[in-house]
Coordinates of C-alpha atoms and ligand atoms in Angstrom, one line a residue:
X10 CA -127.6 124.8 66.9
X11 CA -124.9 122.5 65.7
X12 CA -125.7 120.0 68.5
X13 CA -129.4 120.0 67.5
X14 CA -128.5 119.5 63.9
X15 CA -126.2 116.6 64.8
X16 CA -128.9 115.1 67.0
X17 CA -131.6 115.2 64.2
X18 CA -129.3 114.3 61.3
X19 CA -127.1 111.6 62.9
X20 CA -127.8 110.5 66.4
X21 CA -131.5 110.0 66.1
X22 CA -131.4 108.2 62.7
X23 CA -128.5 105.9 64.0
X24 CA -130.6 105.1 67.1
X25 CA -133.7 104.3 65.1
X26 CA -131.7 102.2 62.7
X27 CA -130.2 100.2 65.6
X28 CA -133.7 99.3 67.0
X29 CA -134.6 95.7 66.7
X30 CA -138.0 96.5 65.1
X31 CA -139.5 93.2 63.9
X32 CA -140.7 93.0 60.3
X33 CA -143.9 91.2 61.2
X34 CA -146.4 91.3 64.0
X35 CA -145.5 87.8 65.2
X36 CA -141.8 89.0 65.4
X37 CA -142.8 91.0 68.5
X38 CA -143.0 87.7 70.4
X39 CA -139.5 86.7 69.3
X40 CA -137.8 89.7 70.8
X41 CA -135.3 88.9 73.6
X42 CA -135.5 90.8 76.9
X43 CA -132.5 92.9 76.0
X44 CA -134.2 93.9 72.7
X45 CA -137.3 94.9 74.6
X46 CA -135.1 97.1 76.9
X47 CA -133.6 98.6 73.8
X48 CA -137.1 99.4 72.5
X49 CA -138.3 100.9 75.8
X50 CA -137.5 104.6 75.1
X51 CA -139.3 104.7 71.7
X52 CA -142.3 102.7 73.0
X53 CA -142.6 105.1 76.0
X54 CA -142.2 108.1 73.6
X55 CA -145.1 106.7 71.5
X56 CA -147.3 105.5 74.4
X57 CA -147.2 108.7 76.6
X58 CA -149.0 111.0 74.2
X59 CA -151.6 108.3 73.4
X60 CA -152.2 107.8 77.1
X61 CA -152.6 111.5 77.9
X62 CA -154.9 112.0 74.9
X63 CA -157.1 109.0 75.9
X64 CA -157.2 110.3 79.5
X65 CA -158.2 113.8 78.5
X66 CA -160.9 112.4 76.2
X67 CA -162.2 110.1 79.0
X68 CA -162.3 112.9 81.6
X69 CA -164.2 115.1 79.2
X70 CA -166.8 112.3 78.7
X71 CA -167.1 111.9 82.4
X72 CA -167.6 115.6 83.1
X73 CA -170.2 116.2 80.3
X74 CA -173.3 114.9 82.1
X75 CA -172.6 116.6 85.4
X76 CA -172.1 120.0 83.8
X77 CA -175.8 120.1 82.6
X78 CA -178.3 121.9 84.7
X79 CA -181.4 121.1 82.7
X80 CA -181.9 117.3 82.6
X81 CA -185.5 117.0 81.4
X82 CA -187.2 120.3 80.6
X83 CA -188.0 120.8 76.9
X84 CA -184.8 119.2 75.7
X85 CA -185.7 119.6 72.0
X86 CA -185.3 123.4 72.2
X87 CA -181.8 125.0 71.8
X88 CA -182.7 127.6 74.4
X89 CA -185.5 127.9 76.9
X90 CA -186.8 131.3 77.6
X91 CA -189.9 132.0 79.7
X92 CA -191.7 135.3 80.2
X93 CA -194.3 136.2 82.8
X94 CA -196.6 139.2 83.1
X95 CA -197.8 140.7 86.3
X96 CA -201.2 139.3 85.5
X97 CA -199.7 135.7 85.6
X98 CA -198.7 136.4 89.2
X99 CA -202.2 137.6 90.1
X100 CA -203.7 134.5 88.5
X101 CA -201.6 132.2 90.8
X102 CA -203.0 133.3 94.1
X103 CA -203.1 137.1 93.7
X104 CA -200.1 137.5 96.0
X105 CA -197.1 135.7 94.6
X106 CA -195.8 133.4 91.8
X107 CA -193.2 130.7 92.6
X108 CA -190.7 130.0 89.8
X109 CA -188.4 127.0 89.6
X110 CA -184.7 127.6 89.5
X111 CA -183.6 123.9 90.0
X112 CA -184.9 122.7 86.6
X113 CA -186.5 119.6 88.2
X114 CA -190.1 120.8 88.4
X115 CA -192.8 118.9 86.4
X116 CA -194.7 122.2 86.0
X117 CA -191.6 124.2 84.8
X118 CA -191.3 127.2 84.8
X119 CA -193.4 127.1 88.0
X120 CA -192.0 125.4 91.1
X121 CA -193.7 122.2 92.2
X122 CA -191.4 121.5 95.2
X123 CA -189.2 119.1 93.4
X124 CA -186.2 121.1 94.6
X125 CA -186.6 119.5 98.0
X126 CA -186.0 116.0 96.7
X127 CA -183.1 117.2 94.6
X128 CA -181.5 118.9 97.6
X129 CA -181.9 115.8 99.7
X130 CA -180.3 113.5 97.1
X131 CA -177.5 115.8 96.0
X132 CA -176.8 117.9 99.1
X133 CA -177.5 121.0 97.0
X134 CA -179.3 124.0 98.3
X135 CA -181.4 125.4 95.4
X136 CA -184.8 126.8 95.8
X137 CA -187.5 128.8 93.9
X138 CA -187.7 132.5 92.9
X139 CA -190.7 133.9 94.6
X140 CA -192.2 137.0 93.0
X141 CA -194.6 139.0 95.2
X142 CA -197.3 141.1 93.6
Ligands
FES219 S1 -189.1 122.7 91.8 FE1 -187.4 123.8 91.1 S2 -187.2 125.3 92.5 FE2 -188.8 124.3 93.2

């Protein structure tokens, strides 16, 4: 504990006091190469967290669009819920109803075959839910 106390109370303040920090912005351009070398540890210490924060923020931004399943259907709703009665299935063709699971159908929640193009473009393998009566 004494070593840590010495580091915080004496070594670190002495190191910071010895740094050739310019008193104005233009003073940066007047630093000699040896003064830049002297400043390297503190610049690195300040730059690394900034770099990692910026990198984390950027990767979050890049991930956001690809994490969404629904790109177009009823985007103003906070949640999309559809229900179907057995009579709806009988109205389709009397034998089955085909429901979209890819979220690309123009007739959502019914499948219009758009999953075929989606699968071709993305290499995905999604398809409809077929409910038989
Ligand atoms: S259009 Fe979406 S599953 Fe067919």
